[in-house]
Amino acid sequence: DLLLVRNNIRLVVEGETSRTFEHRIIREDGSVRWVQVVLKRFRYEGEEDTLLSVFTDITDQVKNQTRMYREALLSYMDELYEVDLAQDTIAAKDHRNNSGDVRSFSSFISQWCMHVVAEGDRADLQAFFADIENDERPMRSIRHHIYHISGREKPVETVMIRSDGNRCLMGV
């Protein structure tokens, strides 16, 4: 998140008058909180620029939003996975009994893109997953096609919802 903060500060210092963004902070007790930051640059006549920053704790909103996304995923996704990017693991989640085998996430994505994803969408999907660790948004998605059992291509959407740190929920 530090790169995100630095980039937003740089944009304001270099000329934008204001920026609003969200990022995580780690408190002294080790707990992680989400904050919304509003940066505003202004100048009083005859003085140097002043940078004003306002921080708002939005942890509860982010948690509620994540919970709602999860419930929505469970209601319409065919497949649901729990991903740990730090551990490079993926576990299929059966929402009836909440169990699944744990596998290597990078290996799973490689095999999935090679054998399930329609050839025309493979490069876009691989780029989507390659950038997932650098993307701090709570949710991101990509529409693509997979080869269905019927032999036809089926349009689907893959959704990644960040729950905390490097843990995500992935729905297809």
Backbone as a chain_set.jsonl record, in Angstrom:
{"seq": "DLLLVRNNIRLVVEGETSRTFEHRIIREDGSVRWVQVVLKRFRYEGEEDTLLSVFTDITDQVKNQTRMYREALLSYMDELYEVDLAQDTIAAKDHRNNSGDVRSFSSFISQWCMHVVAEGDRADLQAFFADIENDERPMRSIRHHIYHISGREKPVETVMIRSDGNRCLMGV", "coords": {"N": [[0.814, -1.201, 0.0], [2.105, 1.139, 0.416], [3.308, 2.133, -1.929], [1.06, 2.972, -3.378], [0.153, 5.07, -1.713], [2.385, 6.812, -1.819], [2.39, 7.41, -4.599], [-0.056, 8.791, -4.897], [0.377, 11.039, -3.246], [2.532, 12.164, -4.621], [1.254, 12.859, -7.062], [-0.433, 14.939, -6.216], [1.399, 16.784, -5.176], [2.748, 17.364, -7.529], [0.901, 18.817, -8.97], [-1.924, 18.176, -9.186], [-4.971, 19.168, -7.637], [-6.424, 17.803, -5.708], [-6.873, 14.538, -4.227], [-8.459, 11.406, -3.665], [-8.33, 8.363, -1.981], [-8.063, 4.872, -1.0], [-6.554, 2.815, 1.493], [-4.687, 0.328, 3.337], [-3.711, 0.303, 6.804], [-1.32, -0.481, 9.327], [-1.694, -0.902, 12.654], [-0.127, -0.056, 15.846], [-0.624, -2.206, 17.547], [-0.652, -4.265, 15.8], [-2.953, -4.802, 14.387], [-4.932, -4.584, 11.398], [-6.252, -1.922, 9.582], [-8.576, -0.254, 7.418], [-8.358, 2.777, 5.654], [-9.745, 5.816, 4.368], [-8.384, 8.328, 2.442], [-8.202, 11.765, 2.005], [-6.584, 14.051, 0.117], [-5.613, 17.402, -0.158], [-4.412, 20.151, -1.878], [-3.545, 23.455, -1.32], [-3.18, 27.062, -1.444], [-2.464, 29.89, 0.412], [-2.656, 33.355, -0.174], [0.422, 34.677, -1.074], [1.868, 32.776, 0.331], [3.519, 29.561, 0.742], [2.618, 26.408, -0.871], [0.212, 24.365, 0.805], [-0.405, 21.187, 2.144], [-3.166, 19.399, 2.881], [-4.411, 16.716, 4.729], [-6.922, 14.302, 5.252], [-7.982, 11.652, 7.166], [-10.107, 8.854, 7.233], [-11.486, 6.235, 9.028], [-12.452, 3.372, 7.49], [-12.85, 0.729, 7.901], [-14.992, -0.927, 8.842], [-16.905, -0.512, 6.812], [-15.558, -1.612, 4.604], [-15.314, -4.278, 5.423], [-18.05, -4.976, 5.575], [-18.777, -4.609, 2.9], [-17.162, -6.553, 1.696], [-18.289, -8.85, 2.841], [-20.871, -8.731, 1.717], [-20.194, -9.017, -1.008], [-19.155, -11.615, -0.934], [-21.462, -13.089, -0.211], [-23.015, -12.566, -2.457], [-21.416, -13.77, -4.422], [-21.592, -16.464, -3.63], [-24.205, -16.935, -4.293], [-24.411, -16.86, -7.084], [-22.161, -17.868, -8.439], [-20.539, -20.557, -10.133], [-18.285, -21.924, -9.283], [-16.219, -21.7, -6.406], [-13.434, -20.395, -4.709], [-10.873, -20.247, -2.214], [-8.143, -18.18, -1.85], [-4.735, -17.859, -1.039], [-2.404, -15.62, -1.455], [0.14, -15.094, -0.415], [0.976, -17.565, 0.541], [0.774, -18.982, -1.757], [-1.447, -20.66, -2.329], [-4.503, -22.39, -3.15], [-7.827, -23.218, -2.455], [-10.577, -25.188, -3.114], [-13.859, -24.22, -2.45], [-16.604, -25.627, -1.11], [-19.671, -24.503, -0.721], [-21.57, -25.788, 0.768], [-20.399, -27.513, 2.627], [-18.057, -26.262, 3.237], [-15.414, -27.145, 2.599], [-12.309, -28.211, 1.033], [-9.729, -29.291, -1.25], [-6.325, -28.336, -0.886], [-4.223, -26.621, -3.074], [-1.439, -25.608, -5.186], [-1.604, -22.248, -6.041], [-0.437, -20.828, -8.215], [0.235, -22.936, -9.932], [-2.295, -24.03, -10.358], [-3.58, -21.881, -11.734], [-2.001, -21.73, -14.025], [-2.476, -24.291, -15.197], [-5.264, -24.145, -15.486], [-5.61, -21.946, -17.216], [-4.361, -23.04, -19.457], [-5.872, -25.347, -20.126], [-8.643, -24.959, -19.72], [-9.574, -22.324, -20.117], [-10.692, -20.408, -22.852], [-8.807, -20.162, -25.841], [-8.438, -17.581, -27.031], [-8.715, -15.857, -24.886], [-6.76, -16.356, -23.05], [-4.243, -14.945, -22.675], [-5.077, -12.443, -21.657], [-6.302, -13.242, -19.263], [-4.15, -14.435, -17.918], [-2.552, -12.162, -17.552], [-4.249, -10.727, -15.885], [-4.155, -12.304, -13.528], [-1.414, -12.215, -13.02], [-0.988, -9.659, -12.124], [-2.376, -9.494, -9.765], [-1.374, -9.467, -7.103], [-0.327, -6.927, -6.855], [-2.451, -5.255, -7.005], [-4.521, -3.364, -5.098], [-7.22, -3.023, -4.858], [-10.426, -3.739, -3.379], [-12.064, -5.452, -4.829], [-11.913, -7.098, -7.967], [-12.494, -7.926, -11.393], [-12.846, -10.039, -14.321], [-14.057, -10.663, -17.539], [-14.433, -13.544, -19.518], [-13.994, -16.459, -21.657], [-14.682, -19.95, -21.292], [-13.959, -23.407, -22.042], [-16.676, -25.384, -22.306], [-18.181, -28.41, -21.029], [-19.843, -29.33, -23.03], [-18.424, -28.801, -25.282], [-18.582, -26.37, -26.405], [-17.79, -22.839, -26.272], [-18.137, -21.035, -23.265], [-19.367, -18.065, -21.878], [-17.994, -16.475, -19.036], [-17.422, -14.974, -15.802], [-14.672, -14.087, -13.892], [-14.055, -13.404, -10.578], [-12.249, -11.657, -8.146], [-12.027, -11.191, -4.758], [-10.64, -9.342, -2.29], [-9.975, -10.285, 0.953], [-8.45, -10.03, 3.372], [-5.257, -8.695, 3.739], [-3.192, -10.818, 2.0], [-5.1, -12.656, 1.314], [-7.753, -13.95, -0.642], [-11.01, -14.27, -2.126], [-12.107, -16.227, -4.728], [-14.234, -16.344, -7.422], [-15.911, -18.1, -10.035]], "CA": [[0.0, 0.0, 0.0], [2.985, 2.293, 0.492], [3.472, 2.667, -3.278], [-0.19, 3.668, -3.671], [0.175, 6.327, -0.954], [3.417, 7.682, -2.403], [1.955, 7.871, -5.92], [-1.106, 9.802, -4.73], [1.006, 12.25, -2.727], [3.318, 12.727, -5.727], [0.339, 13.498, -8.017], [-0.907, 16.203, -5.644], [2.548, 17.688, -5.107], [3.122, 17.759, -8.89], [-0.044, 19.689, -9.652], [-3.348, 17.949, -8.96], [-5.386, 19.916, -6.448], [-6.912, 16.892, -4.661], [-6.932, 13.093, -4.509], [-9.111, 10.572, -2.656], [-7.97, 6.961, -2.195], [-8.191, 3.997, 0.163], [-5.449, 1.89, 1.695], [-4.626, -0.296, 4.656], [-2.66, 0.708, 7.732], [-1.071, -1.446, 10.4], [-1.6, -0.186, 13.921], [0.945, -0.509, 16.73], [-0.97, -3.514, 18.115], [-0.582, -5.255, 14.727], [-4.226, -4.933, 13.678], [-4.989, -3.917, 10.096], [-7.438, -1.084, 9.397], [-8.699, 0.422, 6.137], [-8.633, 4.207, 5.758], [-9.924, 6.622, 3.162], [-7.562, 9.522, 2.577], [-8.465, 12.88, 1.102], [-5.461, 14.999, 0.073], [-5.969, 18.641, -0.839], [-3.333, 21.126, -1.928], [-4.036, 24.815, -1.484], [-2.182, 28.104, -1.161], [-2.928, 31.207, 0.839], [-1.965, 34.39, -0.938], [1.744, 35.037, -0.606], [2.487, 31.702, 1.102], [3.82, 28.328, 0.003], [1.543, 25.42, -0.901], [-0.055, 23.574, 2.004], [-1.055, 19.916, 1.842], [-4.067, 18.985, 3.948], [-4.837, 15.318, 4.574], [-7.963, 13.867, 6.172], [-8.081, 10.196, 7.193], [-11.34, 8.33, 7.804], [-11.455, 4.783, 9.19], [-13.553, 2.749, 6.744], [-12.69, -0.719, 8.072], [-16.297, -1.591, 8.921], [-17.531, -0.492, 5.49], [-14.853, -2.567, 3.75], [-15.711, -5.618, 5.875], [-19.437, -5.204, 5.151], [-18.768, -4.741, 1.449], [-16.589, -7.864, 1.399], [-19.298, -9.842, 3.224], [-21.931, -8.7, 0.707], [-19.644, -9.615, -2.222], [-19.09, -13.062, -0.714], [-22.813, -13.634, -0.291], [-23.421, -12.502, -3.859], [-20.671, -14.812, -5.134], [-22.159, -17.773, -3.296], [-25.52, -17.106, -4.891], [-24.447, -17.017, -8.539], [-20.962, -18.448, -9.03], [-20.508, -22.015, -10.255], [-17.151, -22.428, -8.516], [-15.726, -20.735, -5.437], [-12.121, -20.785, -4.191], [-10.181, -19.362, -1.283], [-6.77, -18.044, -2.335], [-3.765, -17.188, -0.177], [-1.326, -15.24, -2.362], [1.429, -15.195, 0.285], [1.329, -18.981, 0.641], [0.584, -19.555, -3.09], [-2.38, -21.786, -2.217], [-5.899, -22.226, -3.531], [-8.656, -24.316, -1.949], [-11.951, -25.156, -3.6], [-14.798, -24.069, -1.35], [-17.957, -26.131, -1.317], [-20.4, -23.699, 0.256], [-22.431, -26.629, 1.592], [-19.67, -28.048, 3.787], [-16.881, -25.396, 3.468], [-14.163, -27.899, 2.552], [-11.692, -28.286, -0.279], [-8.318, -29.66, -1.298], [-5.429, -27.203, -1.048], [-3.253, -26.807, -4.154], [-0.632, -24.439, -5.53], [-2.383, -21.292, -6.814], [0.224, -20.535, -9.495], [0.1, -24.127, -10.767], [-3.715, -24.107, -10.724], [-3.872, -20.874, -12.756], [-1.309, -22.153, -15.244], [-3.223, -25.416, -15.778], [-6.606, -23.68, -15.819], [-5.495, -21.138, -18.438], [-3.943, -23.905, -20.562], [-6.814, -26.411, -20.492], [-10.054, -24.623, -19.544], [-9.864, -20.993, -20.667], [-10.658, -20.333, -24.312], [-7.492, -19.715, -26.308], [-8.415, -16.144, -27.289], [-8.755, -15.099, -23.626], [-5.703, -16.82, -22.134], [-3.245, -13.916, -22.362], [-5.712, -11.45, -20.782], [-6.513, -13.83, -17.94], [-2.838, -14.58, -17.286], [-2.149, -10.814, -17.121], [-5.116, -10.417, -14.739], [-3.627, -12.988, -12.345], [-0.029, -11.798, -12.772], [-1.009, -8.357, -11.454], [-3.297, -9.545, -8.628], [-0.718, -9.116, -5.842], [-0.038, -5.496, -6.845], [-3.704, -4.515, -7.066], [-5.041, -3.257, -3.736], [-8.673, -2.835, -4.842], [-11.103, -4.823, -2.664], [-12.635, -6.405, -5.78], [-11.632, -6.909, -9.384], [-13.076, -9.022, -12.164], [-12.546, -10.094, -15.753], [-14.968, -11.526, -18.309], [-13.698, -14.368, -20.484], [-14.7, -17.674, -22.076], [-14.08, -21.241, -20.969], [-14.499, -24.512, -22.819], [-17.692, -26.104, -21.543], [-18.236, -29.858, -21.272], [-20.551, -29.532, -24.301], [-17.511, -28.539, -26.382], [-18.757, -24.986, -26.804], [-17.252, -21.83, -25.364], [-19.149, -20.481, -22.363], [-18.902, -16.818, -21.271], [-17.996, -16.468, -17.575], [-16.724, -13.87, -15.157], [-13.854, -14.466, -12.743], [-14.054, -12.297, -9.63], [-11.343, -11.794, -7.003], [-12.377, -10.286, -3.668], [-9.601, -9.362, -1.255], [-10.602, -10.291, 2.276], [-7.499, -9.343, 4.255], [-3.872, -8.919, 3.335], [-2.984, -11.578, 0.78], [-6.148, -13.662, 1.167], [-8.809, -13.549, -1.562], [-12.034, -15.223, -2.501], [-12.194, -16.214, -6.191], [-15.436, -16.993, -7.945], [-15.982, -18.243, -11.491]], "C": [[0.858, 1.266, 0.0], [3.186, 2.941, -0.881], [2.237, 3.472, -3.692], [-0.217, 5.033, -2.978], [1.179, 7.3, -1.566], [2.996, 8.247, -3.753], [0.893, 8.956, -5.815], [-0.542, 11.108, -4.189], [1.793, 12.939, -3.843], [2.414, 13.45, -6.725], [-0.166, 14.842, -7.507], [0.235, 17.225, -5.596], [2.918, 18.21, -6.498], [2.048, 18.555, -9.623], [-1.522, 19.404, -9.456], [-3.748, 18.643, -7.664], [-5.916, 19.001, -5.347], [-6.926, 15.454, -5.158], [-7.67, 12.425, -3.354], [-8.778, 9.126, -2.985], [-8.114, 6.197, -0.893], [-6.966, 3.111, 0.255], [-5.507, 1.329, 3.109], [-3.519, 0.338, 5.484], [-2.501, -0.407, 8.76], [-0.859, -0.641, 11.676], [-0.489, -0.77, 14.782], [0.663, -1.879, 17.319], [-0.978, -4.628, 17.063], [-1.875, -5.424, 13.956], [-4.189, -4.112, 12.388], [-6.317, -3.173, 9.997], [-7.404, -0.508, 7.99], [-9.011, 1.886, 6.392], [-8.889, 4.795, 4.376], [-9.163, 7.914, 3.42], [-8.006, 10.546, 1.538], [-7.279, 13.827, 1.235], [-5.922, 16.23, -0.693], [-4.807, 19.614, -0.726], [-3.962, 22.505, -2.124], [-2.945, 25.799, -1.081], [-2.914, 29.366, -0.716], [-2.079, 32.238, 0.114], [-0.637, 34.759, -0.282], [2.45, 33.961, 0.199], [2.763, 30.496, 0.21], [2.609, 27.399, 0.039], [1.441, 24.691, 0.433], [-0.782, 22.31, 1.571], [-1.865, 19.498, 3.063], [-4.455, 17.539, 3.695], [-5.847, 14.984, 5.664], [-8.089, 12.353, 6.037], [-9.39, 9.797, 7.857], [-11.227, 6.808, 7.87], [-12.683, 4.19, 8.506], [-13.513, 1.229, 6.871], [-14.035, -1.432, 8.084], [-17.002, -1.611, 7.57], [-16.886, -1.508, 4.559], [-15.245, -3.994, 4.135], [-17.137, -5.94, 5.439], [-19.532, -5.395, 3.652], [-18.229, -6.118, 1.047], [-17.59, -8.965, 1.715], [-20.415, -9.894, 2.176], [-21.45, -9.309, -0.605], [-19.589, -11.13, -2.086], [-20.461, -13.7, -0.833], [-23.313, -13.635, -1.73], [-22.714, -13.575, -4.679], [-21.276, -16.182, -4.887], [-23.476, -18.004, -4.012], [-25.478, -17.316, -6.402], [-23.208, -17.623, -9.18], [-21.06, -19.974, -9.065], [-19.418, -22.615, -9.391], [-16.637, -21.321, -7.609], [-14.452, -21.268, -4.82], [-11.642, -19.77, -3.163], [-8.711, -19.381, -1.668], [-5.932, -17.332, -1.275], [-2.549, -16.889, -1.049], [0.045, -15.38, -1.707], [1.908, -16.644, 0.352], [1.251, -19.698, -0.712], [-0.311, -20.792, -3.028], [-3.761, -21.39, -2.703], [-6.65, -23.446, -3.022], [-10.061, -24.139, -2.495], [-12.871, -25.095, -2.392], [-16.153, -24.594, -1.782], [-18.806, -25.43, -0.273], [-21.39, -24.513, 1.084], [-21.685, -27.166, 2.801], [-18.345, -27.325, 4.038], [-15.559, -26.165, 3.466], [-13.597, -27.902, 1.142], [-10.244, -28.682, -0.175], [-7.476, -28.411, -1.536], [-4.39, -27.549, -2.109], [-2.442, -25.532, -4.337], [-1.474, -23.521, -6.424], [-1.753, -21.048, -8.175], [0.115, -21.718, -10.456], [-1.343, -24.275, -11.257], [-4.034, -23.147, -11.861], [-3.223, -21.257, -14.077], [-2.082, -23.269, -15.95], [-4.601, -24.975, -16.261], [-6.581, -22.87, -17.113], [-5.163, -22.009, -19.647], [-5.068, -24.821, -21.045], [-8.287, -26.018, -20.438], [-10.429, -23.313, -20.226], [-9.727, -21.021, -22.182], [-9.372, -19.645, -24.772], [-7.401, -18.207, -26.5], [-8.375, -15.284, -26.035], [-7.599, -15.422, -22.691], [-4.735, -15.725, -21.727], [-3.827, -12.86, -21.41], [-5.893, -11.99, -19.373], [-5.192, -14.026, -17.203], [-2.327, -13.228, -16.779], [-2.958, -10.384, -15.9], [-4.557, -11.042, -13.46], [-2.2, -12.569, -12.015], [0.01, -10.505, -11.957], [-1.812, -8.368, -10.15], [-2.644, -9.123, -7.312], [-0.461, -7.619, -5.72], [-1.294, -4.64, -6.819], [-4.365, -4.522, -5.692], [-6.557, -3.057, -3.686], [-9.342, -3.993, -4.109], [-11.693, -5.873, -3.607], [-12.178, -6.063, -7.185], [-12.177, -8.112, -10.126], [-12.658, -8.924, -13.623], [-13.546, -11.06, -16.398], [-14.139, -12.26, -19.359], [-14.544, -15.583, -20.841], [-13.933, -18.905, -21.609], [-14.675, -22.287, -21.905], [-15.425, -25.302, -21.922], [-17.644, -27.582, -21.892], [-18.893, -30.164, -22.616], [-19.64, -29.329, -25.506], [-17.604, -27.102, -26.887], [-18.087, -24.061, -25.807], [-18.399, -21.244, -24.551], [-18.601, -19.179, -21.776], [-19.032, -16.894, -19.745], [-17.32, -15.197, -17.081], [-15.946, -14.433, -13.981], [-13.725, -13.235, -11.866], [-13.09, -12.621, -8.493], [-11.742, -10.744, -5.975], [-11.327, -10.431, -2.587], [-10.287, -9.311, 0.1], [-9.706, -9.63, 3.307], [-6.095, -9.701, 3.798], [-3.784, -9.628, 1.999], [-4.014, -12.68, 0.575], [-7.276, -13.109, 0.305], [-9.841, -14.659, -1.682], [-12.149, -15.107, -4.01], [-13.423, -16.981, -6.612], [-15.393, -17.017, -9.452], [-17.414, -18.587, -11.861]], "O": [[0.386, 2.34, -0.374], [3.229, 4.167, -0.983], [2.366, 4.539, -4.293], [-0.573, 6.036, -3.597], [0.862, 8.466, -1.802], [3.216, 9.427, -4.028], [0.932, 9.936, -6.559], [-0.948, 12.181, -4.635], [1.724, 14.159, -3.991], [2.758, 14.537, -7.189], [-0.311, 15.784, -8.286], [0.046, 18.392, -5.939], [3.349, 19.355, -6.639], [2.248, 18.935, -10.777], [-2.323, 20.334, -9.552], [-2.969, 18.701, -6.713], [-5.87, 19.367, -4.172], [-6.983, 15.197, -6.361], [-7.525, 12.83, -2.201], [-8.924, 8.699, -4.13], [-8.265, 6.786, 0.177], [-6.403, 2.701, -0.76], [-6.272, 1.794, 3.954], [-2.529, 0.84, 4.952], [-3.43, -1.171, 9.023], [0.042, 0.193, 11.759], [0.031, -1.847, 14.489], [1.594, -2.646, 17.57], [-1.269, -5.783, 17.375], [-1.891, -6.134, 12.95], [-3.51, -3.089, 12.301], [-7.375, -3.729, 10.293], [-6.329, -0.296, 7.429], [-9.835, 2.207, 7.249], [-8.339, 4.349, 3.369], [-9.286, 8.517, 4.486], [-8.163, 10.234, 0.358], [-6.999, 14.342, 2.317], [-6.546, 16.118, -1.748], [-4.287, 19.869, 0.36], [-4.811, 22.689, -2.996], [-1.94, 25.434, -0.471], [-3.843, 29.838, -1.37], [-0.907, 31.995, -0.173], [-0.58, 35.106, 0.897], [3.541, 34.209, 0.711], [2.298, 30.427, -0.927], [1.702, 27.565, 0.854], [2.444, 24.434, 1.099], [-1.676, 22.361, 0.725], [-1.315, 19.271, 4.141], [-4.794, 17.174, 2.569], [-5.664, 15.328, 6.832], [-8.277, 11.832, 4.937], [-9.749, 10.326, 8.909], [-10.905, 6.167, 6.869], [-13.816, 4.473, 8.896], [-14.08, 0.522, 6.038], [-14.2, -2.443, 7.402], [-17.628, -2.609, 7.214], [-17.581, -2.192, 3.807], [-15.481, -4.828, 3.26], [-17.409, -7.051, 4.983], [-20.283, -6.248, 3.179], [-18.781, -6.769, 0.16], [-17.729, -9.914, 0.944], [-20.854, -10.978, 1.79], [-22.198, -10.038, -1.255], [-19.937, -11.85, -3.021], [-20.613, -14.736, -1.481], [-23.957, -14.587, -2.171], [-23.329, -14.217, -5.53], [-21.455, -16.968, -5.818], [-23.829, -19.145, -4.309], [-26.412, -17.891, -6.961], [-23.218, -17.871, -10.385], [-21.594, -20.596, -8.148], [-19.596, -23.694, -8.825], [-16.62, -20.151, -7.99], [-14.375, -22.439, -4.447], [-11.97, -18.586, -3.239], [-8.103, -20.444, -1.799], [-6.359, -16.337, -0.69], [-1.758, -17.783, -1.35], [1.012, -15.747, -2.375], [3.103, -16.914, 0.234], [1.612, -20.87, -0.816], [0.014, -21.836, -3.593], [-4.141, -20.219, -2.672], [-6.17, -24.573, -3.141], [-10.663, -23.074, -2.358], [-12.684, -25.832, -1.423], [-16.771, -24.067, -2.707], [-18.689, -25.713, 0.919], [-21.993, -23.978, 2.014], [-22.257, -27.269, 3.886], [-17.589, -27.707, 4.931], [-14.672, -25.857, 4.263], [-14.31, -27.631, 0.175], [-9.595, -28.45, 0.845], [-7.87, -27.53, -2.299], [-3.76, -28.606, -2.065], [-2.728, -24.507, -3.719], [-1.999, -23.963, -7.446], [-2.452, -21.059, -9.189], [-0.076, -21.527, -11.657], [-1.584, -24.602, -12.419], [-4.676, -23.53, -12.839], [-3.839, -21.121, -15.134], [-2.314, -23.201, -17.157], [-5.05, -25.391, -17.329], [-7.414, -23.07, -17.997], [-5.638, -21.738, -20.75], [-5.205, -25.046, -22.248], [-9.113, -26.688, -21.058], [-11.488, -23.213, -20.844], [-8.775, -21.581, -22.725], [-8.917, -18.675, -24.166], [-6.379, -17.61, -26.161], [-8.037, -14.103, -26.109], [-7.481, -14.806, -21.632], [-4.431, -15.587, -20.542], [-3.156, -12.432, -20.47], [-5.663, -11.276, -18.397], [-5.12, -13.807, -15.994], [-1.737, -13.153, -15.702], [-2.424, -9.752, -14.988], [-4.494, -10.38, -12.424], [-1.815, -12.567, -10.846], [0.943, -10.286, -11.184], [-1.913, -7.332, -9.492], [-3.294, -8.484, -6.484], [-0.384, -7.093, -4.61], [-1.211, -3.427, -6.63], [-4.727, -5.583, -5.183], [-7.126, -2.934, -2.601], [-8.872, -5.127, -4.206], [-11.812, -7.042, -3.241], [-12.068, -4.893, -7.55], [-12.309, -9.195, -9.554], [-12.187, -7.889, -14.093], [-13.833, -12.131, -15.862], [-13.263, -11.679, -20.0], [-15.678, -15.716, -20.38], [-12.704, -18.903, -21.539], [-15.743, -22.089, -22.484], [-15.003, -25.83, -20.893], [-17.121, -27.958, -22.94], [-18.541, -31.147, -23.269], [-20.026, -29.645, -26.632], [-16.79, -26.674, -27.705], [-17.843, -24.429, -24.657], [-19.485, -20.99, -25.073], [-17.497, -19.169, -21.233], [-20.061, -17.329, -19.227], [-16.725, -14.448, -17.856], [-16.496, -15.172, -13.165], [-13.34, -12.162, -12.331], [-13.112, -13.723, -7.945], [-11.791, -9.552, -6.28], [-11.143, -11.513, -2.03], [-11.082, -8.41, 0.369], [-10.158, -8.754, 4.044], [-5.791, -10.859, 3.51], [-4.244, -9.109, 0.982], [-3.811, -13.556, -0.265], [-7.707, -11.969, 0.478], [-9.574, -15.822, -1.381], [-12.276, -13.999, -4.531], [-13.627, -18.127, -6.21], [-14.903, -16.081, -10.085], [-17.722, -18.757, -13.041]]}, "num_chains": 1, "name": "protein.A"}
